[in-house]
Amino acid sequence: QQTIAFSIQNTTQWIVVSLFVFWIIIAIGAGWRFIYSIYKICRIINLNEKHIKSGYIQVSLKSVAAPFSFFRYIFISDQHKQNEHFETLLAHEKIHVEQKHTMDILLTEVLKIFFWFNPLVYLYKKAIAENHEFIADEGKKLKDNYDLI
């Protein structure tokens, strides 16, 4: 009986240790991916033309990419500048900058590093992103309506 109990205890410990090592490996990979993403954004900032504006820095991208923001930086491709909706795109991104949405996104990314196994983290990230877009879209509408008064 002692042999069976000892064997079960060793097996249980082995499983716990294996799961912990697996968790650590995935978390290290996710952490590396996060750091690399930050590095790529910093590289984009350094390699592209910047225009300092009131409250933000506009980074002109040579490649075609969807507009996005990161802290005080707003990234817009040169092709979007010829778009008739350029001011709308810019106003949308300004709201992301003013509301500091980057902080929420970074928080969800850090949560994903440590809780990658929890599906609620991914749902939380999606809900936060949808909320940010709603806030930016509604903020733009409110500003437009205010300008009409």
CSV table of C-alpha atoms in Angstrom, one decimal:
chain,number,residue,atom,x,y,z
A,1,GLN,CA,0.0,0.0,0.0
A,2,GLN,CA,2.8,2.4,0.8
A,3,THR,CA,4.3,1.7,-2.7
A,4,ILE,CA,1.0,2.6,-4.4
A,5,ALA,CA,0.6,5.8,-2.3
A,6,PHE,CA,4.2,6.8,-3.0
A,7,SER,CA,3.7,6.1,-6.7
A,8,ILE,CA,0.6,8.2,-6.9
A,9,GLN,CA,2.2,11.1,-5.0
A,10,ASN,CA,5.2,11.0,-7.3
A,11,THR,CA,3.0,11.0,-10.4
A,12,THR,CA,0.9,13.9,-9.0
A,13,GLN,CA,4.1,15.9,-8.3
A,14,TRP,CA,5.4,15.1,-11.8
A,15,ILE,CA,2.2,16.3,-13.4
A,16,VAL,CA,2.2,19.5,-11.4
A,17,VAL,CA,5.8,20.2,-12.2
A,18,SER,CA,5.2,19.4,-15.9
A,19,LEU,CA,2.2,21.7,-16.1
A,20,PHE,CA,4.2,24.5,-14.3
A,21,VAL,CA,7.1,24.1,-16.7
A,22,PHE,CA,4.7,24.2,-19.7
A,23,TRP,CA,3.0,27.3,-18.3
A,24,ILE,CA,6.5,29.0,-17.9
A,25,ILE,CA,7.5,28.1,-21.4
A,26,ILE,CA,4.3,29.5,-22.9
A,27,ALA,CA,4.5,32.6,-20.7
A,28,ILE,CA,8.1,33.3,-21.7
A,29,GLY,CA,7.1,32.9,-25.4
A,30,ALA,CA,4.2,35.3,-24.9
A,31,GLY,CA,6.4,37.7,-23.0
A,32,TRP,CA,9.0,37.6,-25.8
A,33,ARG,CA,6.2,38.3,-28.4
A,34,PHE,CA,5.0,41.3,-26.4
A,35,ILE,CA,8.5,42.7,-26.1
A,36,TYR,CA,9.2,42.2,-29.8
A,37,SER,CA,5.9,44.0,-30.7
A,38,ILE,CA,7.0,47.0,-28.6
A,39,TYR,CA,10.4,46.9,-30.3
A,40,LYS,CA,8.7,46.9,-33.7
A,41,ILE,CA,6.6,49.9,-32.9
A,42,CYS,CA,9.7,51.8,-31.6
A,43,ARG,CA,11.4,50.9,-34.8
A,44,ILE,CA,8.5,52.2,-36.9
A,45,ILE,CA,8.7,55.4,-34.9
A,46,ASN,CA,12.5,55.8,-35.5
A,47,LEU,CA,12.4,54.9,-39.2
A,48,ASN,CA,9.5,57.1,-40.3
A,49,GLU,CA,9.0,60.9,-40.6
A,50,LYS,CA,7.4,62.5,-37.5
A,51,HIS,CA,5.3,65.7,-37.2
A,52,ILE,CA,4.9,67.1,-33.8
A,53,LYS,CA,1.3,68.4,-33.3
A,54,SER,CA,-0.7,69.7,-30.4
A,55,GLY,CA,-1.1,66.8,-28.0
A,56,TYR,CA,0.2,64.1,-30.3
A,57,ILE,CA,3.0,63.1,-32.7
A,58,GLN,CA,2.0,62.1,-36.2
A,59,VAL,CA,4.1,59.3,-37.8
A,60,SER,CA,3.9,59.2,-41.6
A,61,LEU,CA,4.0,55.6,-42.8
A,62,LYS,CA,5.3,54.9,-46.3
A,63,SER,CA,3.5,51.5,-46.4
A,64,VAL,CA,-0.2,51.1,-46.5
A,65,ALA,CA,-1.5,50.3,-43.1
A,66,ALA,CA,-4.6,51.0,-41.0
A,67,PRO,CA,-4.3,54.0,-38.8
A,68,PHE,CA,-3.4,53.3,-35.2
A,69,SER,CA,-2.1,55.0,-32.1
A,70,PHE,CA,0.5,54.1,-29.4
A,71,PHE,CA,0.7,56.5,-26.5
A,72,ARG,CA,1.1,60.0,-28.0
A,73,TYR,CA,2.0,58.6,-31.5
A,74,ILE,CA,-0.6,58.4,-34.3
A,75,PHE,CA,0.5,56.3,-37.2
A,76,ILE,CA,-1.1,57.1,-40.6
A,77,SER,CA,0.1,56.0,-44.0
A,78,ASP,CA,0.7,58.6,-46.7
A,79,GLN,CA,-2.1,57.1,-48.8
A,80,HIS,CA,-4.6,58.0,-46.0
A,81,LYS,CA,-3.6,61.6,-46.2
A,82,GLN,CA,-5.1,61.9,-49.7
A,83,ASN,CA,-8.3,60.3,-48.4
A,84,GLU,CA,-11.3,62.6,-48.1
A,85,HIS,CA,-12.0,61.2,-44.7
A,86,PHE,CA,-8.5,61.9,-43.4
A,87,GLU,CA,-9.7,64.4,-40.8
A,88,THR,CA,-12.2,61.9,-39.5
A,89,LEU,CA,-9.5,59.2,-39.2
A,90,LEU,CA,-7.2,61.6,-37.4
A,91,ALA,CA,-9.9,62.8,-35.0
A,92,HIS,CA,-10.7,59.1,-34.2
A,93,GLU,CA,-7.1,58.4,-33.4
A,94,LYS,CA,-6.7,61.6,-31.4
A,95,ILE,CA,-9.5,60.3,-29.1
A,96,HIS,CA,-7.6,57.1,-28.6
A,97,VAL,CA,-4.5,59.2,-27.6
A,98,GLU,CA,-6.5,61.6,-25.3
A,99,GLN,CA,-8.2,58.7,-23.6
A,100,LYS,CA,-4.9,56.8,-23.1
A,101,HIS,CA,-6.3,53.6,-24.6
A,102,THR,CA,-2.7,52.3,-25.1
A,103,MET,CA,-2.5,51.7,-21.3
A,104,ASP,CA,-5.6,49.4,-21.4
A,105,ILE,CA,-4.3,47.5,-24.4
A,106,LEU,CA,-0.9,47.0,-22.7
A,107,LEU,CA,-2.6,45.8,-19.5
A,108,THR,CA,-4.6,43.2,-21.4
A,109,GLU,CA,-1.4,42.1,-23.2
A,110,VAL,CA,0.4,41.6,-19.8
A,111,LEU,CA,-2.6,39.7,-18.5
A,112,LYS,CA,-2.4,37.5,-21.6
A,113,ILE,CA,1.2,36.7,-20.8
A,114,PHE,CA,0.4,35.3,-17.3
A,115,PHE,CA,-3.1,34.0,-17.9
A,116,TRP,CA,-2.8,32.8,-21.5
A,117,PHE,CA,-4.7,29.6,-20.5
A,118,ASN,CA,-7.8,31.6,-19.4
A,119,PRO,CA,-10.3,32.2,-22.2
A,120,LEU,CA,-11.8,35.1,-20.2
A,121,VAL,CA,-8.6,37.1,-20.7
A,122,TYR,CA,-9.2,37.0,-24.5
A,123,LEU,CA,-12.8,37.9,-24.1
A,124,TYR,CA,-11.8,40.8,-21.9
A,125,LYS,CA,-9.3,42.0,-24.5
A,126,LYS,CA,-11.9,41.9,-27.2
A,127,ALA,CA,-14.5,43.8,-25.0
A,128,ILE,CA,-11.9,46.4,-24.2
A,129,ALA,CA,-11.0,46.9,-27.9
A,130,GLU,CA,-14.7,47.2,-28.8
A,131,ASN,CA,-15.3,49.7,-26.0
A,132,HIS,CA,-12.3,51.8,-27.2
A,133,GLU,CA,-13.7,51.9,-30.7
A,134,PHE,CA,-17.1,52.8,-29.5
A,135,ILE,CA,-15.6,55.6,-27.3
A,136,ALA,CA,-13.6,57.0,-30.2
A,137,ASP,CA,-16.5,56.8,-32.6
A,138,GLU,CA,-18.9,58.4,-30.2
A,139,GLY,CA,-16.4,61.1,-29.2
A,140,LYS,CA,-15.9,62.0,-32.8
A,141,LYS,CA,-19.7,62.3,-33.3
A,142,LEU,CA,-20.0,64.5,-30.1
A,143,LYS,CA,-17.3,66.8,-31.3
A,144,ASP,CA,-19.0,67.1,-34.7
A,145,ASN,CA,-22.3,68.0,-33.1
A,146,TYR,CA,-20.6,70.5,-30.8
A,147,ASP,CA,-19.0,72.2,-33.7
A,148,LEU,CA,-22.4,72.6,-35.3
A,149,ILE,CA,-23.7,74.6,-32.3
